């Protein structure tokens, strides 16, 4: 049966109907987005400009911060701009682009966290072989594989959705284009597509969560043989990673490990996932890490000195 698509644009309901709440959203999320982009950009610049932050952990952190900078940028600017208009619309192509971008950077973030967990496992459980195992080539391959895996995950989601026929209602009860609301609008049987979405997004989130939790349990068990100072530093690093894992992976598991249905709370859950981890990650990884803080101080001290000259 030939695909019929009579929909050229979608209407987004946004977060709130009240104009007062929409104005409040504009102020709050504009500030959050600026802080998110600036904070993650600062981390990327600091790591790449510093001569001391050369460990693999900081290499992965640089990639994570770049993904965190791009992930909310796929949806938040549109959401902020829509607070000024009564009828919030997005073109069909724009909708598919937004869907691809959000899942690409969100998926890459999950895979990068897995690579970072592997790095910490090797550093703590096999310290004598760390420099051999986590050499520059291995780190590059892990980071590259994370981006490729994020792309494959996202392109599958997008291809599954773009080939569906949309011939009726075009109103999405959300602030951006996501898979579940779009499957609800398709004028075709989406049961199999819904199962593939669960197998793709849901299982990626669940399997990654299980792998990460198990890896950190193994790491914590191995800390018993470390010195008190070594345990303190390792626990500080692992605590940061575990907090990030919970923030990043719990919302997607709630969203995608279930049949293709939409719930009233979905908008707030996905909003939390898009906004909070990218905003908090720079704070989590810098405030708990003296090396990053010192590198930032040196970077700004050098910059101020050069400006005075």
Coordinates of C-alpha atoms in Angstrom, one line a residue:
X1 CA 0.0 0.0 0.0
X2 CA 1.4 3.3 -1.0
X3 CA 2.2 5.7 1.8
X4 CA -0.2 8.7 2.0
X5 CA 1.0 11.8 3.9
X6 CA -1.3 14.7 4.0
X7 CA 0.5 16.4 6.9
X8 CA 3.0 19.1 6.1
X9 CA 3.3 20.5 9.6
X10 CA 2.6 19.5 13.2
X11 CA 1.0 21.7 16.0
X12 CA 2.8 21.5 19.3
X13 CA 0.8 22.0 22.5
X14 CA 3.8 23.0 24.5
X15 CA 4.2 22.7 28.3
X16 CA 1.4 24.9 29.6
X17 CA -1.6 26.6 28.1
X18 CA -1.5 29.6 30.5
X19 CA 0.2 32.7 29.1
X20 CA 1.7 33.5 32.5
X21 CA 3.2 30.1 32.8
X22 CA 4.6 30.3 29.2
X23 CA 6.3 33.7 30.0
X24 CA 7.7 32.1 33.1
X25 CA 9.0 29.2 31.0
X26 CA 10.6 31.7 28.6
X27 CA 12.6 33.3 31.5
X28 CA 13.5 30.1 33.3
X29 CA 14.5 28.0 30.3
X30 CA 16.3 30.8 28.6
X31 CA 18.5 31.2 31.7
X32 CA 19.0 27.4 32.0
X33 CA 19.9 27.0 28.3
X34 CA 22.5 29.8 28.4
X35 CA 24.0 28.4 31.6
X36 CA 24.0 24.9 30.0
X37 CA 25.8 25.9 26.8
X38 CA 28.2 28.2 28.6
X39 CA 29.1 25.6 31.3
X40 CA 29.7 22.8 28.9
X41 CA 31.6 25.0 26.4
X42 CA 33.8 26.1 29.3
X43 CA 34.6 22.4 30.2
X44 CA 35.4 21.6 26.5
X45 CA 37.6 24.7 26.1
X46 CA 39.4 24.0 29.5
X47 CA 40.1 20.4 28.8
X48 CA 41.4 21.0 25.2
X49 CA 43.5 24.1 26.2
X50 CA 45.0 22.6 29.4
X51 CA 48.3 20.7 29.3
X52 CA 47.5 18.9 32.6
X53 CA 44.1 17.4 31.8
X54 CA 45.4 14.7 29.5
X55 CA 44.0 11.6 31.2
X56 CA 41.5 9.5 29.3
X57 CA 38.8 10.5 31.8
X58 CA 39.0 14.1 30.7
X59 CA 39.1 13.2 27.0
X60 CA 35.7 11.4 27.4
X61 CA 34.4 14.3 29.6
X62 CA 35.2 16.7 26.8
X63 CA 33.1 14.6 24.4
X64 CA 30.3 14.3 27.0
X65 CA 30.2 18.0 27.5
X66 CA 30.0 18.6 23.8
X67 CA 27.1 16.2 23.6
X68 CA 25.5 17.9 26.6
X69 CA 25.8 21.2 24.8
X70 CA 24.1 19.9 21.7
X71 CA 21.4 17.7 23.2
X72 CA 19.2 20.4 24.7
X73 CA 19.9 22.7 21.7
X74 CA 17.9 20.3 19.5
X75 CA 14.7 21.1 21.4
X76 CA 15.0 23.9 23.9
X77 CA 15.5 26.9 21.5
X78 CA 12.3 25.9 19.7
X79 CA 10.4 25.5 23.0
X80 CA 11.6 29.0 24.1
X81 CA 10.6 30.6 20.8
X82 CA 7.2 29.0 21.0
X83 CA 6.3 30.8 24.2
X84 CA 5.8 34.0 22.1
X85 CA 3.3 32.4 19.7
X86 CA -0.3 31.3 20.1
X87 CA -0.1 28.5 17.5
X88 CA 3.1 26.5 17.9
X89 CA 3.9 24.7 14.6
X90 CA 6.8 22.8 13.2
X91 CA 7.2 21.6 9.6
X92 CA 7.3 17.9 8.9
X93 CA 10.9 18.0 7.9
X94 CA 11.7 20.1 11.0
X95 CA 9.9 17.6 13.2
X96 CA 12.0 14.7 11.8
X97 CA 15.2 16.7 12.1
X98 CA 14.3 17.5 15.7
X99 CA 13.6 13.8 16.4
X100 CA 16.9 12.7 14.9
X101 CA 19.0 15.3 16.7
X102 CA 17.5 14.7 20.1
X103 CA 18.0 10.9 19.9
X104 CA 21.4 11.3 18.3
X105 CA 22.9 13.4 21.1
X106 CA 20.9 11.7 23.8
X107 CA 22.0 8.3 22.7
X108 CA 25.6 9.3 22.3
X109 CA 25.5 10.7 25.8
X110 CA 24.5 7.2 27.1
X111 CA 27.3 5.5 25.2
X112 CA 29.9 8.0 26.3
X113 CA 28.9 7.3 29.9
X114 CA 29.4 3.6 29.3
X115 CA 32.9 4.4 27.9
X116 CA 33.7 6.5 30.9
X117 CA 32.6 3.6 33.2
X118 CA 35.0 1.3 31.4
X119 CA 37.8 3.8 31.8
X120 CA 37.1 4.0 35.6
X121 CA 37.0 0.2 35.8
X122 CA 40.4 -0.2 34.2
X123 CA 41.9 2.7 36.2
X124 CA 40.8 1.2 39.6
X125 CA 40.7 -2.5 39.0
X126 CA 43.7 -2.8 36.7
X127 CA 45.9 0.2 37.5
X128 CA 49.2 -1.4 36.5
X129 CA 47.9 -1.9 32.9
X130 CA 45.9 1.3 32.7
X131 CA 48.2 3.3 30.4
X132 CA 48.6 0.3 28.1
X133 CA 44.9 -0.5 27.9
X134 CA 43.6 3.1 27.7
X135 CA 46.0 4.5 25.2
X136 CA 45.2 7.3 22.9
X137 CA 44.1 5.0 20.1
X138 CA 41.7 3.0 22.3
X139 CA 40.2 6.2 23.7
X140 CA 39.6 7.5 20.2
X141 CA 38.0 4.3 19.2
X142 CA 35.7 4.2 22.2
X143 CA 34.6 7.9 21.7
X144 CA 34.2 7.3 17.9
X145 CA 32.1 4.2 18.6
X146 CA 29.9 6.1 21.0
X147 CA 29.1 8.7 18.3
X148 CA 28.5 6.1 15.6
X149 CA 26.3 4.1 18.0
X150 CA 24.3 7.2 18.8
X151 CA 23.9 7.9 15.1
X152 CA 22.7 4.4 14.3
X153 CA 20.2 4.5 17.2
X154 CA 18.9 7.8 16.0
X155 CA 18.7 7.0 12.3
X156 CA 16.7 3.9 13.1
X157 CA 14.2 5.8 15.2
X158 CA 13.9 8.5 12.4
X159 CA 13.5 6.0 9.5
X160 CA 10.8 4.1 11.4
X161 CA 8.9 7.3 11.9
X162 CA 9.4 9.1 8.6
X163 CA 8.0 6.2 6.6
X164 CA 4.7 6.2 8.5
X165 CA 1.6 7.7 6.9
X166 CA 0.2 10.9 8.5
X167 CA -3.2 11.7 7.1
X168 CA -5.3 12.9 10.0
X169 CA -4.8 14.9 13.2
X170 CA -1.5 16.7 13.4
X171 CA -1.5 18.0 17.0
X172 CA 1.3 16.8 19.3
X173 CA 0.7 17.0 23.1
X174 CA 4.3 17.8 23.7
X175 CA 6.9 20.6 23.4
X176 CA 8.9 18.7 20.7
X177 CA 8.7 15.9 18.2
X178 CA 9.2 12.5 19.9
X179 CA 8.5 9.0 18.8
X180 CA 5.5 8.0 21.0
X181 CA 3.4 11.1 20.2
X182 CA 4.1 10.7 16.5
X183 CA 3.2 7.0 16.5
X184 CA -0.1 8.0 18.1
X185 CA -0.9 10.3 15.1
X186 CA 0.0 7.8 12.3
X187 CA -2.9 6.5 10.4
X188 CA -1.6 3.0 10.3
X189 CA -1.0 0.0 12.6
X190 CA 2.1 1.0 14.6
X191 CA 2.3 -2.1 16.9
X192 CA 5.4 -3.5 15.3
X193 CA 7.1 -0.1 15.1
X194 CA 6.3 0.5 18.8
X195 CA 8.0 -2.8 19.6
X196 CA 11.1 -1.8 17.7
X197 CA 11.1 1.5 19.5
X198 CA 11.0 -0.3 22.8
X199 CA 13.7 -2.7 21.6
X200 CA 15.8 0.2 20.4
X201 CA 15.5 3.1 22.9
X202 CA 14.2 1.1 25.8
X203 CA 16.7 -1.7 25.8
X204 CA 19.6 0.6 25.1
X205 CA 18.7 2.5 28.2
X206 CA 18.0 -0.6 30.3
X207 CA 21.1 -2.6 29.2
X208 CA 23.3 0.5 29.6
X209 CA 21.9 1.1 33.1
X210 CA 22.5 -2.5 34.2
X211 CA 26.1 -2.6 32.7
X212 CA 26.9 0.7 34.4
X213 CA 25.5 -0.2 37.8
X214 CA 27.3 -3.6 37.7
X215 CA 30.6 -2.0 36.7
X216 CA 30.4 0.5 39.5
X217 CA 29.6 -2.2 42.0
X218 CA 32.7 -4.1 40.9
X219 CA 34.7 -0.9 41.1
X220 CA 33.4 -0.3 44.7
X221 CA 34.2 -3.8 45.7
X222 CA 37.8 -3.5 44.4
X223 CA 38.3 -0.3 46.4
X224 CA 38.7 -2.3 49.6
X225 CA 42.3 -3.1 48.5
X226 CA 43.1 0.6 47.9
X227 CA 44.7 3.0 50.4
X228 CA 42.5 5.4 52.2
X229 CA 43.6 8.3 50.0
X230 CA 43.1 6.2 46.9
X231 CA 39.6 5.1 48.1
X232 CA 38.6 8.7 48.7
X233 CA 39.6 9.9 45.3
X234 CA 38.1 6.9 43.5
X235 CA 34.8 7.3 45.5
X236 CA 34.6 11.0 44.6
X237 CA 35.0 10.2 40.9
X238 CA 32.6 7.3 41.0
X239 CA 30.0 9.2 42.9
X240 CA 30.0 11.9 40.2
X241 CA 29.5 9.2 37.5
X242 CA 26.8 7.4 39.4
X243 CA 24.8 10.6 39.9
X244 CA 25.1 11.4 36.1
X245 CA 24.0 7.8 35.2
X246 CA 20.9 8.1 37.3
X247 CA 20.0 11.5 35.9
X248 CA 20.6 10.4 32.3
X249 CA 19.2 6.9 32.2
X250 CA 16.2 6.7 34.6
X251 CA 13.9 9.1 32.5
X252 CA 14.5 7.3 29.2
X253 CA 13.8 3.9 30.9
X254 CA 10.5 5.3 32.1
X255 CA 9.7 6.7 28.7
X256 CA 10.6 3.9 26.4
X257 CA 10.4 0.6 28.3
X258 CA 6.7 0.3 27.9
X259 CA 4.2 0.0 25.0
X260 CA 3.8 2.9 22.6
X261 CA 1.5 5.0 24.8
X262 CA 1.6 8.6 26.0
X263 CA 1.1 9.6 29.6
X264 CA 0.3 13.0 31.1
X265 CA 3.6 13.0 33.0
X266 CA 5.7 12.2 29.9
X267 CA 6.3 15.9 29.1
X268 CA 7.8 16.6 32.5
X269 CA 9.9 13.4 32.5
X270 CA 11.5 14.1 29.1
X271 CA 11.9 17.8 30.0
X272 CA 13.9 16.8 33.1
X273 CA 16.0 14.5 30.9
X274 CA 16.7 17.1 28.3
X275 CA 17.4 20.0 30.7
X276 CA 18.8 18.8 34.0
X277 CA 21.7 16.4 33.2
X278 CA 23.3 18.8 30.6
X279 CA 23.0 21.6 33.1
X280 CA 24.3 19.7 36.1
X281 CA 27.1 17.7 34.5
X282 CA 29.5 20.6 34.3
X283 CA 28.9 21.3 38.0
X284 CA 29.1 17.6 39.0
X285 CA 32.4 17.0 37.2
X286 CA 34.1 20.4 38.1
X287 CA 33.0 21.1 41.6
X288 CA 34.1 17.6 42.7
X289 CA 37.3 17.7 40.7
X290 CA 40.2 19.9 41.9
X291 CA 42.3 19.3 38.7
X292 CA 39.5 20.7 36.5
X293 CA 39.0 23.7 38.8
X294 CA 42.7 24.4 38.9
X295 CA 42.9 24.2 35.1
X296 CA 40.0 26.6 34.8
X297 CA 41.7 29.1 37.1
X298 CA 45.0 28.8 35.2
X299 CA 43.2 29.3 31.9
X300 CA 41.4 32.5 33.0
X301 CA 44.5 33.8 34.8
X302 CA 46.6 33.4 31.6
X303 CA 43.8 35.0 29.6
X304 CA 43.5 38.0 31.9
X305 CA 47.3 38.4 31.9
X306 CA 47.5 38.4 28.1
X307 CA 44.7 41.0 27.9
X308 CA 46.5 43.3 30.3
X309 CA 49.6 43.1 28.2

